[in-house]
Tab-separated table of N, CA and C in Angstrom:
chain	number	residue	atom	x	y	z
A	105	MET	N	20.523	-42.656	27.532
A	105	MET	CA	21.518	-43.183	28.440
A	105	MET	C	20.867	-43.445	29.791
A	106	LEU	N	21.098	-44.587	30.357
A	106	LEU	CA	20.538	-44.919	31.661
A	106	LEU	C	21.338	-44.250	32.758
A	107	ARG	N	20.624	-43.690	33.703
A	107	ARG	CA	21.284	-43.028	34.824
A	107	ARG	C	21.100	-43.875	36.067
A	108	THR	N	22.099	-43.855	36.921
A	108	THR	CA	22.010	-44.646	38.152
A	108	THR	C	21.592	-43.795	39.341
A	109	THR	N	21.251	-42.567	39.118
A	109	THR	CA	20.873	-41.682	40.214
A	109	THR	C	19.436	-41.936	40.630
A	110	ALA	N	19.021	-41.264	41.663
A	110	ALA	CA	17.680	-41.442	42.205
A	110	ALA	C	16.603	-41.043	41.200
A	111	GLU	N	16.909	-40.137	40.273
A	111	GLU	CA	15.894	-39.725	39.317
A	111	GLU	C	15.479	-40.874	38.402
A	112	ASN	N	16.350	-41.849	38.199
A	112	ASN	CA	16.014	-42.996	37.374
A	112	ASN	C	15.368	-44.106	38.193
A	113	SER	N	15.475	-44.042	39.471
A	113	SER	CA	14.949	-45.068	40.355
A	113	SER	C	13.549	-44.656	40.791
A	114	GLU	N	12.546	-45.136	40.087
A	114	GLU	CA	11.188	-44.707	40.344
A	114	GLU	C	10.410	-45.771	41.083
A	115	SER	N	9.482	-45.324	41.875
A	115	SER	CA	8.721	-46.207	42.733
A	115	SER	C	7.662	-46.968	41.940
A	116	ALA	N	7.435	-48.204	42.332
A	116	ALA	CA	6.420	-49.039	41.694
A	116	ALA	C	5.875	-50.015	42.712
A	117	SER	N	4.630	-50.442	42.488
A	117	SER	CA	4.121	-51.434	43.419
A	117	SER	C	4.520	-52.823	42.969
A	118	THR	N	4.731	-53.650	43.949
A	118	THR	CA	5.094	-55.036	43.680
A	118	THR	C	3.828	-55.853	43.576
A	119	SER	N	3.972	-57.088	43.190
A	119	SER	CA	2.804	-57.961	43.089
A	119	SER	C	2.198	-58.225	44.463
A	120	LYS	N	2.935	-57.990	45.517
A	120	LYS	CA	2.436	-58.204	46.878
A	120	LYS	C	1.869	-56.912	47.484
A	121	GLY	N	1.851	-55.809	46.719
A	121	GLY	CA	1.267	-54.573	47.187
A	121	GLY	C	2.245	-53.611	47.832
A	122	ARG	N	3.482	-54.024	48.059
A	122	ARG	CA	4.476	-53.127	48.645
A	122	ARG	C	5.073	-52.247	47.557
A	123	ARG	N	5.610	-51.100	47.950
A	123	ARG	CA	6.270	-50.203	47.005
A	123	ARG	C	7.736	-50.577	46.916
A	124	ARG	N	8.276	-50.510	45.714
A	124	ARG	CA	9.678	-50.840	45.486
A	124	ARG	C	10.174	-49.999	44.330
A	125	ASN	N	11.395	-49.544	44.416
A	125	ASN	CA	11.975	-48.743	43.348
A	125	ASN	C	12.612	-49.629	42.290
A	126	TYR	N	12.518	-49.186	41.035
A	126	TYR	CA	13.222	-49.853	39.945
A	126	TYR	C	14.670	-49.389	39.964
A	127	SER	N	15.567	-50.326	39.964
A	127	SER	CA	16.985	-49.996	39.840
A	127	SER	C	17.361	-50.108	38.362
A	128	VAL	N	18.568	-49.700	38.034
A	128	VAL	CA	19.040	-49.839	36.660
A	128	VAL	C	19.048	-51.317	36.269
A	129	LEU	N	19.463	-52.180	37.183
A	129	LEU	CA	19.468	-53.616	36.906
A	129	LEU	C	18.048	-54.134	36.665
A	130	ASP	N	17.083	-53.645	37.436
A	130	ASP	CA	15.686	-54.030	37.211
A	130	ASP	C	15.234	-53.608	35.818
A	131	ASP	N	15.617	-52.396	35.411
A	131	ASP	CA	15.267	-51.911	34.072
A	131	ASP	C	15.870	-52.804	32.992
A	132	VAL	N	17.133	-53.142	33.146
A	132	VAL	CA	17.816	-53.993	32.160
A	132	VAL	C	17.139	-55.358	32.090
A	133	ASN	N	16.852	-55.944	33.237
A	133	ASN	CA	16.200	-57.258	33.257
A	133	ASN	C	14.802	-57.198	32.641
A	134	LEU	N	14.070	-56.142	32.934
A	134	LEU	CA	12.741	-55.971	32.344
A	134	LEU	C	12.846	-55.884	30.824
A	135	LEU	N	13.774	-55.075	30.338
A	135	LEU	CA	13.927	-54.920	28.890
A	135	LEU	C	14.366	-56.221	28.220
A	136	LYS	N	15.219	-56.988	28.874
A	136	LYS	CA	15.622	-58.290	28.324
A	136	LYS	C	14.412	-59.209	28.171
A	137	GLU	N	13.570	-59.230	29.185
A	137	GLU	CA	12.380	-60.082	29.132
A	137	GLU	C	11.408	-59.604	28.056
A	138	VAL	N	11.236	-58.303	27.954
A	138	VAL	CA	10.335	-57.762	26.935
A	138	VAL	C	10.856	-58.111	25.541
A	139	ILE	N	12.170	-58.020	25.342
A	139	ILE	CA	12.758	-58.389	24.051
A	139	ILE	C	12.522	-59.871	23.762
A	140	GLN	N	12.614	-60.692	24.781
A	140	GLN	CA	12.419	-62.132	24.588
A	140	GLN	C	10.980	-62.463	24.184
A	141	PHE	N	9.991	-61.849	24.844
A	141	PHE	CA	8.593	-62.204	24.613
A	141	PHE	C	7.863	-61.273	23.642
A	142	LEU	N	8.331	-60.039	23.488
A	142	LEU	CA	7.716	-59.037	22.608
A	142	LEU	C	6.194	-58.959	22.762
A	143	PRO	N	5.707	-58.688	23.973
A	143	PRO	CA	4.259	-58.688	24.189
A	143	PRO	C	3.526	-57.625	23.372
A	144	MET	N	4.183	-56.499	23.079
A	144	MET	CA	3.518	-55.434	22.340
A	144	MET	C	3.292	-55.798	20.874
A	145	CYS	N	3.962	-56.834	20.379
A	145	CYS	CA	3.835	-57.261	18.976
A	145	CYS	C	2.827	-58.393	18.804
A	146	LYS	N	2.258	-58.842	19.877
A	146	LYS	CA	1.323	-59.974	19.838
A	146	LYS	C	-0.111	-59.455	19.830
A	147	PRO	N	-1.056	-60.310	19.418
A	147	PRO	CA	-2.464	-59.912	19.487
A	147	PRO	C	-2.850	-59.534	20.920
A	148	TYR	N	-3.782	-58.629	21.022
A	148	TYR	CA	-4.172	-58.071	22.314
A	148	TYR	C	-4.494	-59.153	23.347
A	149	LYS	N	-5.202	-60.192	22.949
A	149	LYS	CA	-5.631	-61.228	23.900
A	149	LYS	C	-4.467	-62.042	24.458
A	150	GLU	N	-3.344	-62.078	23.760
A	150	GLU	CA	-2.184	-62.849	24.218
A	150	GLU	C	-1.266	-62.044	25.144
A	151	ARG	N	-1.399	-60.746	25.138
A	151	ARG	CA	-0.447	-59.887	25.850
A	151	ARG	C	-0.425	-60.108	27.348
A	152	SER	N	-1.594	-60.230	27.969
A	152	SER	CA	-1.602	-60.344	29.433
A	152	SER	C	-0.876	-61.606	29.885
A	153	GLY	N	-1.024	-62.697	29.139
A	153	GLY	CA	-0.313	-63.926	29.479
A	153	GLY	C	1.193	-63.760	29.369
A	154	LEU	N	1.634	-63.024	28.360
A	154	LEU	CA	3.072	-62.790	28.192
A	154	LEU	C	3.619	-61.908	29.305
A	155	TRP	N	2.854	-60.884	29.688
A	155	TRP	CA	3.310	-60.027	30.789
A	155	TRP	C	3.380	-60.818	32.093
A	156	LYS	N	2.467	-61.761	32.277
A	156	LYS	CA	2.511	-62.600	33.480
A	156	LYS	C	3.740	-63.509	33.467
A	157	LYS	N	4.136	-63.988	32.276
A	157	LYS	CA	5.364	-64.783	32.167
A	157	LYS	C	6.578	-63.926	32.511
A	158	ILE	N	6.573	-62.697	32.014
A	158	ILE	CA	7.675	-61.776	32.327
A	158	ILE	C	7.726	-61.548	33.831
A	159	GLN	N	6.562	-61.334	34.424
A	159	GLN	CA	6.494	-61.125	35.873
A	159	GLN	C	7.052	-62.332	36.622
A	160	ALA	N	6.693	-63.521	36.204
A	160	ALA	CA	7.189	-64.741	36.858
A	160	ALA	C	8.701	-64.861	36.696
A	161	ASN	N	9.218	-64.547	35.513
A	161	ASN	CA	10.661	-64.622	35.276
A	161	ASN	C	11.431	-63.611	36.119
A	162	LEU	N	10.777	-62.514	36.467
A	162	LEU	CA	11.407	-61.500	37.319
A	162	LEU	C	11.073	-61.740	38.788
A	163	LYS	N	10.644	-62.951	39.092
A	163	LYS	CA	10.385	-63.391	40.474
A	163	LYS	C	9.278	-62.589	41.159
A	164	ASP	N	8.274	-62.176	40.389
A	164	ASP	CA	7.117	-61.449	40.936
A	164	ASP	C	7.519	-60.211	41.736
A	165	ARG	N	8.592	-59.558	41.323
A	165	ARG	CA	9.068	-58.388	42.071
A	165	ARG	C	8.184	-57.164	41.845
A	166	PHE	N	7.512	-57.107	40.689
A	166	PHE	CA	6.668	-55.964	40.357
A	166	PHE	C	5.337	-56.455	39.809
A	167	SER	N	4.320	-55.614	39.928
A	167	SER	CA	3.023	-55.969	39.352
A	167	SER	C	3.099	-55.847	37.830
A	168	VAL	N	2.191	-56.524	37.157
A	168	VAL	CA	2.151	-56.460	35.692
A	168	VAL	C	1.932	-55.020	35.249
A	169	GLN	N	1.008	-54.329	35.882
A	169	GLN	CA	0.728	-52.936	35.510
A	169	GLN	C	1.959	-52.067	35.704
A	170	SER	N	2.669	-52.274	36.790
A	170	SER	CA	3.880	-51.511	37.061
A	170	SER	C	4.934	-51.755	35.984
A	171	MET	N	5.094	-53.011	35.572
A	171	MET	CA	6.082	-53.330	34.536
A	171	MET	C	5.693	-52.711	33.197
A	172	GLN	N	4.411	-52.748	32.869
A	172	GLN	CA	3.959	-52.140	31.618
A	172	GLN	C	4.203	-50.635	31.636
A	173	ASP	N	3.885	-50.004	32.760
A	173	ASP	CA	4.104	-48.561	32.890
A	173	ASP	C	5.585	-48.219	32.801
A	174	ARG	N	6.406	-49.017	33.452
A	174	ARG	CA	7.851	-48.764	33.441
A	174	ARG	C	8.418	-48.927	32.034
A	175	TYR	N	7.996	-49.976	31.332
A	175	TYR	CA	8.451	-50.195	29.960
A	175	TYR	C	8.070	-49.000	29.082
A	176	LYS	N	6.835	-48.553	29.211
A	176	LYS	CA	6.375	-47.406	28.422
A	176	LYS	C	7.214	-46.168	28.738
A	177	LEU	N	7.483	-45.932	30.008
A	177	LEU	CA	8.294	-44.786	30.411
A	177	LEU	C	9.709	-44.879	29.840
A	178	LEU	N	10.317	-46.052	29.911
A	178	LEU	CA	11.672	-46.233	29.373
A	178	LEU	C	11.703	-45.978	27.870
A	179	MET	N	10.690	-46.446	27.158
A	179	MET	CA	10.644	-46.232	25.708
A	179	MET	C	10.442	-44.755	25.381
A	180	GLU	N	9.602	-44.073	26.153
A	180	GLU	CA	9.395	-42.642	25.925
A	180	GLU	C	10.684	-41.862	26.164
A	181	LYS	N	11.406	-42.208	27.226
A	181	LYS	CA	12.686	-41.544	27.501
A	181	LYS	C	13.689	-41.810	26.388
A	182	PHE	N	13.754	-43.051	25.925
A	182	PHE	CA	14.681	-43.404	24.852
A	182	PHE	C	14.349	-42.627	23.579
A	183	GLU	N	13.070	-42.594	23.209
A	183	GLU	CA	12.670	-41.891	21.992
A	183	GLU	C	12.984	-40.404	22.091
A	184	LYS	N	12.741	-39.821	23.256
A	184	LYS	CA	13.026	-38.398	23.440
A	184	LYS	C	14.524	-38.134	23.304
A	185	GLU	N	15.349	-38.935	23.964
A	185	GLU	CA	16.800	-38.755	23.882
A	185	GLU	C	17.309	-39.048	22.478
A	186	ASP	N	16.716	-40.032	21.813
A	186	ASP	CA	17.109	-40.371	20.453
A	186	ASP	C	16.794	-39.213	19.507
A	187	MET	N	15.624	-38.607	19.669
A	187	MET	CA	15.259	-37.464	18.823
A	187	MET	C	16.177	-36.279	19.091
A	188	ASN	N	16.497	-36.031	20.352
A	188	ASN	CA	17.412	-34.936	20.677
A	188	ASN	C	18.778	-35.180	20.060
A	189	SER	N	19.232	-36.408	20.108
A	189	SER	CA	20.518	-36.760	19.517
A	189	SER	C	20.488	-36.558	18.006
A	190	LEU	N	19.408	-36.964	17.384
A	190	LEU	CA	19.265	-36.801	15.941
A	190	LEU	C	19.248	-35.321	15.562
A	191	LYS	N	18.553	-34.515	16.339
A	191	LYS	CA	18.519	-33.073	16.069
A	191	LYS	C	19.910	-32.469	16.186
A	192	ARG	N	20.650	-32.871	17.221
A	192	ARG	CA	22.016	-32.355	17.378
A	192	ARG	C	22.890	-32.768	16.204
A	193	TYR	N	22.728	-33.993	15.745
A	193	TYR	CA	23.517	-34.483	14.615
A	193	TYR	C	23.186	-33.691	13.354
A	194	LYS	N	21.912	-33.418	13.118
A	194	LYS	CA	21.523	-32.642	11.936
A	194	LYS	C	22.080	-31.228	12.015
A	195	GLN	N	22.074	-30.635	13.204
A	195	GLN	CA	22.665	-29.306	13.365
A	195	GLN	C	24.157	-29.365	13.084
A	196	TYR	N	24.813	-30.401	13.551
A	196	TYR	CA	26.240	-30.591	13.309
A	196	TYR	C	26.500	-30.722	11.812
A	197	GLU	N	25.681	-31.522	11.132
A	197	GLU	CA	25.838	-31.701	9.686
A	197	GLU	C	25.718	-30.374	8.953
A	198	GLN	N	24.731	-29.579	9.341
A	198	GLN	CA	24.505	-28.297	8.669
A	198	GLN	C	25.669	-27.343	8.885
A	199	LEU	N	26.273	-27.401	10.047
A	199	LEU	CA	27.368	-26.482	10.345
A	199	LEU	C	28.692	-26.914	9.732
A	200	TYR	N	28.976	-28.197	9.746
A	200	TYR	CA	30.324	-28.653	9.428
A	200	TYR	C	30.442	-29.502	8.170
A	201	MET	N	29.371	-29.828	7.533
A	201	MET	CA	29.499	-30.697	6.354
A	201	MET	C	29.008	-30.004	5.117
């Protein structure tokens, strides 16, 4: 679940070198672009070009490295929460089914 508190708003450098926090809207827009281009599913040599397209579509608000790091962090958080949810469901099944 995405949180709108400061803990979800993490600092990142922009393409111009300034620091900027990711908002929930920035996260959503980043994920939409990643879904559109799927850079992680492409051959290694094509990935940097796709990340640059994503950066351009997001108006150069963040550096490519920052976007890659943020995407990785969001996926790690999702997987962790998904696993916790699955564990709770299995415990529920064992108790009540």
